[in-house]
PDB file of C-alpha atoms in Angstrom:
ATOM      1  CA  GLU R   1      -1.683  12.385   2.507  1.00  0.00           C
ATOM      2  CA  ASP R   2       0.601   9.630   1.129  1.00  0.00           C
ATOM      3  CA  GLN R   3       2.054  10.073  -2.454  1.00  0.00           C
ATOM      4  CA  VAL R   4       4.141   8.165  -4.949  1.00  0.00           C
ATOM      5  CA  THR R   5       5.457   9.328  -8.223  1.00  0.00           C
ATOM      6  CA  GLN R   6       6.999   7.372 -10.835  1.00  0.00           C
ATOM      7  CA  SER R   7       9.243   8.083 -13.631  1.00  0.00           C
ATOM      8  CA  PRO R   8       9.663   7.732 -16.254  1.00  0.00           C
ATOM      9  CA  GLU R   9       6.383   7.232 -17.498  1.00  0.00           C
ATOM     10  CA  ALA R  10       7.645   4.891 -20.263  1.00  0.00           C
ATOM     11  CA  LEU R  11      10.678   3.642 -20.883  1.00  0.00           C
ATOM     12  CA  ARG R  12      11.880   1.505 -24.289  1.00  0.00           C
ATOM     13  CA  LEU R  13      15.172  -0.234 -24.165  1.00  0.00           C
ATOM     14  CA  GLN R  14      17.069  -2.538 -26.507  1.00  0.00           C
ATOM     15  CA  GLU R  15      17.662  -5.934 -25.412  1.00  0.00           C
ATOM     16  CA  GLY R  16      20.497  -6.093 -23.081  1.00  0.00           C
ATOM     17  CA  GLU R  17      20.625  -2.179 -22.100  1.00  0.00           C
ATOM     18  CA  SER R  18      20.529  -1.932 -18.808  1.00  0.00           C
ATOM     19  CA  SER R  19      18.449   0.773 -16.807  1.00  0.00           C
ATOM     20  CA  SER R  20      16.603   1.859 -13.653  1.00  0.00           C
ATOM     21  CA  LEU R  21      13.135   2.810 -12.891  1.00  0.00           C
ATOM     22  CA  ASN R  22      12.311   5.627 -10.030  1.00  0.00           C
ATOM     23  CA  CYS R  23       9.910   5.694  -7.383  1.00  0.00           C
ATOM     24  CA  SER R  24       9.526   8.765  -5.188  1.00  0.00           C
ATOM     25  CA  TYR R  25       7.349   8.615  -2.251  1.00  0.00           C
ATOM     26  CA  THR R  26       6.210  10.688   0.749  1.00  0.00           C
ATOM     27  CA  VAL R  27       4.306   9.031   3.877  1.00  0.00           C
ATOM     28  CA  SER R  28       3.798   9.692   7.357  1.00  0.00           C
ATOM     29  CA  GLY R  29       5.836   6.704   8.898  1.00  0.00           C
ATOM     30  CA  LEU R  30       6.611   3.965   6.039  1.00  0.00           C
ATOM     31  CA  ARG R  31       5.457   0.160   7.014  1.00  0.00           C
ATOM     32  CA  GLY R  32       6.528  -0.793   3.781  1.00  0.00           C
ATOM     33  CA  LEU R  33       7.273  -0.071  -0.126  1.00  0.00           C
ATOM     34  CA  PHE R  34       6.022  -2.760  -2.625  1.00  0.00           C
ATOM     35  CA  TRP R  35       7.156  -3.323  -6.199  1.00  0.00           C
ATOM     36  CA  TYR R  36       4.654  -4.916  -8.607  1.00  0.00           C
ATOM     37  CA  ARG R  37       4.628  -6.224 -12.264  1.00  0.00           C
ATOM     38  CA  GLN R  38       1.434  -6.004 -14.667  1.00  0.00           C
ATOM     39  CA  ASP R  39       1.476  -7.429 -17.881  1.00  0.00           C
ATOM     40  CA  PRO R  40      -1.478  -5.985 -20.082  1.00  0.00           C
ATOM     41  CA  GLY R  41      -4.940  -7.521 -19.313  1.00  0.00           C
ATOM     42  CA  LYS R  42      -3.979  -8.903 -16.207  1.00  0.00           C
ATOM     43  CA  GLY R  43      -3.693  -8.253 -12.346  1.00  0.00           C
ATOM     44  CA  PRO R  44      -0.830  -7.015 -10.874  1.00  0.00           C
ATOM     45  CA  GLU R  45       1.746  -9.350  -9.511  1.00  0.00           C
ATOM     46  CA  PHE R  46       3.733  -9.090  -6.519  1.00  0.00           C
ATOM     47  CA  LEU R  47       7.402  -8.687  -6.971  1.00  0.00           C
ATOM     48  CA  PHE R  48       9.184  -7.421  -3.807  1.00  0.00           C
ATOM     49  CA  THR R  49       8.529  -5.786  -0.464  1.00  0.00           C
ATOM     50  CA  LEU R  50      11.192  -3.310   1.110  1.00  0.00           C
ATOM     51  CA  TYR R  51      11.089  -2.221   4.827  1.00  0.00           C
ATOM     52  CA  SER R  52      13.834  -0.053   5.519  1.00  0.00           C
ATOM     53  CA  ALA R  53      16.093   2.488   3.780  1.00  0.00           C
ATOM     54  CA  GLY R  54      19.537   0.321   2.536  1.00  0.00           C
ATOM     55  CA  GLU R  55      17.526  -2.691   2.053  1.00  0.00           C
ATOM     56  CA  GLU R  56      17.723  -4.570  -1.527  1.00  0.00           C
ATOM     57  CA  LYS R  57      15.953  -7.209  -3.022  1.00  0.00           C
ATOM     58  CA  GLU R  58      16.941  -9.123  -6.057  1.00  0.00           C
ATOM     59  CA  LYS R  59      14.982 -11.522  -8.528  1.00  0.00           C
ATOM     60  CA  GLU R  60      16.280 -12.653 -11.557  1.00  0.00           C
ATOM     61  CA  ARG R  61      17.275  -9.427 -13.610  1.00  0.00           C
ATOM     62  CA  LEU R  62      15.421  -7.121 -11.091  1.00  0.00           C
ATOM     63  CA  LYS R  63      16.716  -5.661  -8.337  1.00  0.00           C
ATOM     64  CA  ALA R  64      15.034  -2.975  -5.745  1.00  0.00           C
ATOM     65  CA  THR R  65      16.342  -0.739  -3.180  1.00  0.00           C
ATOM     66  CA  LEU R  66      15.457   1.661  -0.638  1.00  0.00           C
ATOM     67  CA  THR R  67      16.104   5.164   0.677  1.00  0.00           C
ATOM     68  CA  LYS R  68      14.200   7.218   2.906  1.00  0.00           C
ATOM     69  CA  LYS R  69      12.722   9.099   0.062  1.00  0.00           C
ATOM     70  CA  GLU R  70      12.708   6.717  -3.248  1.00  0.00           C
ATOM     71  CA  SER R  71      13.270   3.397  -4.351  1.00  0.00           C
ATOM     72  CA  PHE R  72      15.007   1.899  -7.857  1.00  0.00           C
ATOM     73  CA  LEU R  73      13.764  -1.172  -9.944  1.00  0.00           C
ATOM     74  CA  HIS R  74      17.375  -1.688 -11.629  1.00  0.00           C
ATOM     75  CA  ILE R  75      16.768  -3.878 -14.662  1.00  0.00           C
ATOM     76  CA  THR R  76      20.154  -5.696 -15.969  1.00  0.00           C
ATOM     77  CA  ALA R  77      20.553  -7.037 -19.260  1.00  0.00           C
ATOM     78  CA  PRO R  78      16.471  -6.884 -19.986  1.00  0.00           C
ATOM     79  CA  LYS R  79      14.858  -9.347 -22.291  1.00  0.00           C
ATOM     80  CA  PRO R  80      11.663  -8.863 -24.134  1.00  0.00           C
ATOM     81  CA  GLU R  81       9.806 -11.098 -21.582  1.00  0.00           C
ATOM     82  CA  ASP R  82      10.594  -8.168 -19.360  1.00  0.00           C
ATOM     83  CA  SER R  83       8.312  -5.890 -21.090  1.00  0.00           C
ATOM     84  CA  ALA R  84       5.569  -4.570 -18.744  1.00  0.00           C
ATOM     85  CA  THR R  85       4.081  -1.999 -16.687  1.00  0.00           C
ATOM     86  CA  TYR R  86       5.874  -1.727 -13.120  1.00  0.00           C
ATOM     87  CA  LEU R  87       3.912  -0.338 -10.103  1.00  0.00           C
ATOM     88  CA  CYS R  88       5.242   1.058  -6.981  1.00  0.00           C
ATOM     89  CA  ALA R  89       3.270   1.100  -3.453  1.00  0.00           C
ATOM     90  CA  VAL R  90       3.693   2.498  -0.433  1.00  0.00           C
ATOM     91  CA  GLN R  91       2.193   1.413   2.801  1.00  0.00           C
ATOM     92  CA  ALA R  92       1.619   3.660   6.272  1.00  0.00           C
ATOM     93  CA  ARG R  93       2.217   2.427   9.763  1.00  0.00           C
ATOM     94  CA  THR R  94      -1.084   4.221   9.979  1.00  0.00           C
ATOM     95  CA  ASN R  95      -2.736   2.484   7.358  1.00  0.00           C
ATOM     96  CA  ALA R  96      -3.019  -0.820   7.963  1.00  0.00           C
ATOM     97  CA  GLY R  97      -3.843  -3.227   4.907  1.00  0.00           C
ATOM     98  CA  LYS R  98      -4.302  -0.386   2.557  1.00  0.00           C
ATOM     99  CA  SER R  99      -1.370   0.831  -0.182  1.00  0.00           C
ATOM    100  CA  THR R 100      -1.154   3.985  -1.991  1.00  0.00           C
ATOM    101  CA  PHE R 101       0.244   3.044  -5.713  1.00  0.00           C
ATOM    102  CA  GLY R 102       2.073   4.960  -8.044  1.00  0.00           C
ATOM    103  CA  ASP R 103       1.081   5.590 -12.117  1.00  0.00           C
ATOM    104  CA  GLY R 104       3.637   2.883 -13.203  1.00  0.00           C
ATOM    105  CA  THR R 105       6.101   2.975 -15.423  1.00  0.00           C
ATOM    106  CA  THR R 106       5.794   0.980 -18.831  1.00  0.00           C
ATOM    107  CA  LEU R 107       8.845  -0.946 -19.943  1.00  0.00           C
ATOM    108  CA  THR R 108       9.425  -1.998 -23.385  1.00  0.00           C
ATOM    109  CA  VAL R 109      12.120  -3.925 -24.325  1.00  0.00           C
ATOM    110  CA  LYS R 110      13.023  -4.472 -28.032  1.00  0.00           C
ATOM    111  CA  PRO R 111      14.860  -7.549 -29.665  1.00  0.00           C
TER     112      PRO R 111
ATOM    113  CA  ASP C   1      -9.798 -22.790  -8.605  1.00  0.00           C
ATOM    114  CA  ALA C   2      -7.097 -21.860  -5.896  1.00  0.00           C
ATOM    115  CA  GLY C   3      -6.452 -17.817  -5.563  1.00  0.00           C
ATOM    116  CA  ILE C   4      -8.830 -14.817  -6.593  1.00  0.00           C
ATOM    117  CA  THR C   5     -11.386 -14.925  -8.809  1.00  0.00           C
ATOM    118  CA  GLN C   6     -13.477 -11.944 -10.478  1.00  0.00           C
ATOM    119  CA  SER C   7     -16.636 -12.409 -12.502  1.00  0.00           C
ATOM    120  CA  PRO C   8     -17.633 -11.521 -15.239  1.00  0.00           C
ATOM    121  CA  ARG C   9     -14.283 -10.922 -16.656  1.00  0.00           C
ATOM    122  CA  TYR C  10     -16.169  -8.461 -19.558  1.00  0.00           C
ATOM    123  CA  LYS C  11     -19.581  -6.480 -18.785  1.00  0.00           C
ATOM    124  CA  ILE C  12     -21.032  -4.069 -21.094  1.00  0.00           C
ATOM    125  CA  THR C  13     -24.091  -2.158 -19.659  1.00  0.00           C
ATOM    126  CA  GLU C  14     -26.191   1.047 -19.988  1.00  0.00           C
ATOM    127  CA  THR C  15     -26.297   4.279 -17.973  1.00  0.00           C
ATOM    128  CA  GLY C  16     -28.430   3.828 -15.214  1.00  0.00           C
ATOM    129  CA  ARG C  17     -28.589   0.018 -14.667  1.00  0.00           C
ATOM    130  CA  GLN C  18     -27.503  -1.642 -11.219  1.00  0.00           C
ATOM    131  CA  VAL C  19     -23.945  -3.452 -12.119  1.00  0.00           C
ATOM    132  CA  THR C  20     -22.264  -6.261  -9.646  1.00  0.00           C
ATOM    133  CA  LEU C  21     -18.908  -7.119 -10.033  1.00  0.00           C
ATOM    134  CA  MET C  22     -18.224 -10.368  -8.003  1.00  0.00           C
ATOM    135  CA  CYS C  23     -14.619 -11.052  -6.428  1.00  0.00           C
ATOM    136  CA  HIS C  24     -14.213 -14.680  -4.691  1.00  0.00           C
ATOM    137  CA  GLN C  25     -10.673 -15.161  -2.545  1.00  0.00           C
ATOM    138  CA  THR C  26     -10.374 -19.081  -1.441  1.00  0.00           C
ATOM    139  CA  TRP C  27      -7.172 -18.302   1.002  1.00  0.00           C
ATOM    140  CA  SER C  28      -8.932 -17.000   3.881  1.00  0.00           C
ATOM    141  CA  HIS C  29      -7.469 -13.313   3.875  1.00  0.00           C
ATOM    142  CA  SER C  30      -8.895 -10.967   5.948  1.00  0.00           C
ATOM    143  CA  TYR C  31      -8.256  -7.925   3.972  1.00  0.00           C
ATOM    144  CA  MET C  32      -9.871  -7.649   0.819  1.00  0.00           C
ATOM    145  CA  PHE C  33      -9.737  -4.389  -1.772  1.00  0.00           C
ATOM    146  CA  TRP C  34     -11.557  -2.757  -4.879  1.00  0.00           C
ATOM    147  CA  TYR C  35      -9.738  -0.685  -7.125  1.00  0.00           C
ATOM    148  CA  ARG C  36     -10.130   0.970 -10.198  1.00  0.00           C
ATOM    149  CA  GLN C  37      -7.677   1.426 -13.094  1.00  0.00           C
ATOM    150  CA  ASP C  38      -8.191   4.086 -15.956  1.00  0.00           C
ATOM    151  CA  LEU C  39      -6.194   4.545 -19.019  1.00  0.00           C
ATOM    152  CA  GLY C  40      -2.850   6.399 -17.743  1.00  0.00           C
ATOM    153  CA  HIS C  41      -3.328   6.151 -14.090  1.00  0.00           C
ATOM    154  CA  GLY C  42      -2.429   3.769 -11.681  1.00  0.00           C
ATOM    155  CA  LEU C  43      -4.680   2.102  -9.386  1.00  0.00           C
ATOM    156  CA  ARG C  44      -7.588   4.037  -7.115  1.00  0.00           C
ATOM    157  CA  LEU C  45      -8.868   2.298  -4.057  1.00  0.00           C
ATOM    158  CA  ILE C  46     -13.095   2.361  -3.947  1.00  0.00           C
ATOM    159  CA  TYR C  47     -13.648   0.385  -1.218  1.00  0.00           C
ATOM    160  CA  TYR C  48     -11.943  -1.781   1.363  1.00  0.00           C
ATOM    161  CA  SER C  49     -12.924  -4.737   4.033  1.00  0.00           C
ATOM    162  CA  ALA C  50     -10.593  -5.681   6.887  1.00  0.00           C
ATOM    163  CA  ALA C  51     -12.689  -8.621   7.754  1.00  0.00           C
ATOM    164  CA  ALA C  52     -16.311  -9.932   7.092  1.00  0.00           C
ATOM    165  CA  ASP C  53     -18.816  -7.022   8.168  1.00  0.00           C
ATOM    166  CA  ILE C  54     -16.166  -4.649   8.216  1.00  0.00           C
ATOM    167  CA  THR C  55     -15.841  -2.253   5.165  1.00  0.00           C
ATOM    168  CA  ASP C  56     -14.584   1.020   4.824  1.00  0.00           C
ATOM    169  CA  LYS C  57     -14.103   3.702   2.011  1.00  0.00           C
ATOM    170  CA  GLY C  58     -11.305   4.261  -0.031  1.00  0.00           C
ATOM    171  CA  GLU C  59     -10.133   7.276  -2.354  1.00  0.00           C
ATOM    172  CA  VAL C  60     -13.280   7.044  -4.849  1.00  0.00           C
ATOM    173  CA  PRO C  61     -16.149   5.521  -3.179  1.00  0.00           C
ATOM    174  CA  ASP C  62     -19.208   7.417  -4.512  1.00  0.00           C
ATOM    175  CA  GLY C  63     -21.511   5.728  -6.783  1.00  0.00           C
ATOM    176  CA  TYR C  64     -20.183   2.164  -5.621  1.00  0.00           C
ATOM    177  CA  VAL C  65     -21.419  -0.017  -2.810  1.00  0.00           C
ATOM    178  CA  VAL C  66     -20.090  -3.009  -1.227  1.00  0.00           C
ATOM    179  CA  SER C  67     -20.747  -6.017   1.276  1.00  0.00           C
ATOM    180  CA  ARG C  68     -18.871  -8.778   2.828  1.00  0.00           C
ATOM    181  CA  SER C  69     -20.860 -11.043   4.494  1.00  0.00           C
ATOM    182  CA  LYS C  70     -18.391 -14.051   3.784  1.00  0.00           C
ATOM    183  CA  THR C  71     -14.914 -13.688   4.150  1.00  0.00           C
ATOM    184  CA  GLU C  72     -14.361 -15.093   0.910  1.00  0.00           C
ATOM    185  CA  ASN C  73     -16.623 -13.007  -0.800  1.00  0.00           C
ATOM    186  CA  PHE C  74     -16.630  -9.273  -1.307  1.00  0.00           C
ATOM    187  CA  PRO C  75     -18.989  -7.945  -4.500  1.00  0.00           C
ATOM    188  CA  LEU C  76     -18.939  -4.304  -5.874  1.00  0.00           C
ATOM    189  CA  THR C  77     -22.029  -2.916  -6.790  1.00  0.00           C
ATOM    190  CA  LEU C  78     -22.717   0.306  -9.021  1.00  0.00           C
ATOM    191  CA  GLU C  79     -26.127   1.463  -7.940  1.00  0.00           C
ATOM    192  CA  SER C  80     -26.822   3.638 -10.953  1.00  0.00           C
ATOM    193  CA  ALA C  81     -24.087   3.281 -13.390  1.00  0.00           C
ATOM    194  CA  THR C  82     -22.255   6.702 -15.487  1.00  0.00           C
ATOM    195  CA  ARG C  83     -20.284   6.603 -18.625  1.00  0.00           C
ATOM    196  CA  SER C  84     -17.494   7.962 -16.055  1.00  0.00           C
ATOM    197  CA  GLN C  85     -17.392   4.404 -14.440  1.00  0.00           C
ATOM    198  CA  THR C  86     -16.233   2.807 -17.289  1.00  0.00           C
ATOM    199  CA  SER C  87     -12.917   1.081 -16.369  1.00  0.00           C
ATOM    200  CA  VAL C  88     -11.260  -2.113 -15.175  1.00  0.00           C
ATOM    201  CA  TYR C  89     -11.819  -3.121 -12.005  1.00  0.00           C
ATOM    202  CA  PHE C  90      -9.507  -5.290  -9.778  1.00  0.00           C
ATOM    203  CA  CYS C  91     -10.252  -6.947  -6.858  1.00  0.00           C
ATOM    204  CA  ALA C  92      -7.220  -7.833  -4.343  1.00  0.00           C
ATOM    205  CA  SER C  93      -6.828  -9.382  -0.937  1.00  0.00           C
ATOM    206  CA  SER C  94      -3.839  -9.671   1.610  1.00  0.00           C
ATOM    207  CA  GLU C  95      -3.158 -11.262   4.703  1.00  0.00           C
ATOM    208  CA  PRO C  96      -1.189  -9.577   7.750  1.00  0.00           C
ATOM    209  CA  PHE C  97       1.567 -11.624   9.174  1.00  0.00           C
ATOM    210  CA  ARG C  98       3.025 -10.491  12.492  1.00  0.00           C
ATOM    211  CA  ASP C  99       2.184  -6.642  12.426  1.00  0.00           C
ATOM    212  CA  THR C 100       4.361  -6.537   9.041  1.00  0.00           C
ATOM    213  CA  THR C 101       3.595  -5.288   5.821  1.00  0.00           C
ATOM    214  CA  TYR C 102       1.019  -6.869   3.766  1.00  0.00           C
ATOM    215  CA  GLU C 103       1.234  -7.492  -0.055  1.00  0.00           C
ATOM    216  CA  GLN C 104      -1.586  -7.657  -2.184  1.00  0.00           C
ATOM    217  CA  TYR C 105      -2.721 -10.512  -4.492  1.00  0.00           C
ATOM    218  CA  PHE C 106      -4.806  -9.502  -7.740  1.00  0.00           C
ATOM    219  CA  GLY C 107      -7.817 -11.080  -9.354  1.00  0.00           C
ATOM    220  CA  PRO C 108      -7.780 -10.634 -13.458  1.00  0.00           C
ATOM    221  CA  GLY C 109      -9.973  -7.725 -13.300  1.00  0.00           C
ATOM    222  CA  THR C 110     -13.283  -6.868 -15.059  1.00  0.00           C
ATOM    223  CA  ARG C 111     -13.439  -4.647 -17.794  1.00  0.00           C
ATOM    224  CA  LEU C 112     -16.768  -2.639 -17.603  1.00  0.00           C
ATOM    225  CA  THR C 113     -17.974  -0.301 -20.587  1.00  0.00           C
ATOM    226  CA  VAL C 114     -20.842   1.903 -19.706  1.00  0.00           C
ATOM    227  CA  THR C 115     -22.932   3.194 -22.877  1.00  0.00           C
TER     228      THR C 115
END
């Protein structure tokens, strides 16, 4: 059974204070790992897909990295508008189309 | 409107009543999904569909029914609502591309309260 564990559950940062969110996963043959952002009262919004260990993707202040067991979402010099819940999900090669989601990390960035 | 829409956005119903949540997408994506999200939990898959007239159970299907007669619509029905089905429901869609991974695109959600 595919599993995704995200840590920490909640993270509070000061504006400009860089940090990382963790996503540990077990999956029988990884097809891809996804990161989503979810604002309060809204649906998740796709950020990145990572396919293989060693791969990195960047978007503004966010950088996602992938190893064989975990992924990190690095946030550099965050701003208050980066406050959101970040969800990680994995898709196995045998589960075409379906993803297994973690419970998310709620990030709060204080000005 | 382009994208994926859900209706109603908010619904209050009584225990035992039948409720249908609607989902419509304009991209002609082949895959569609229904999730529920409860406080402190991530997204749990209820049902999904790989194409019109093809549906399959997810992690938490009990008490729910789906149908997909048209590619763009994927309604979710609670046959006899229970308080444990109070939740936020998200519909999503995705489209395979060259047999690679499929990111999902989500609707705005329906907040359902069962009294």
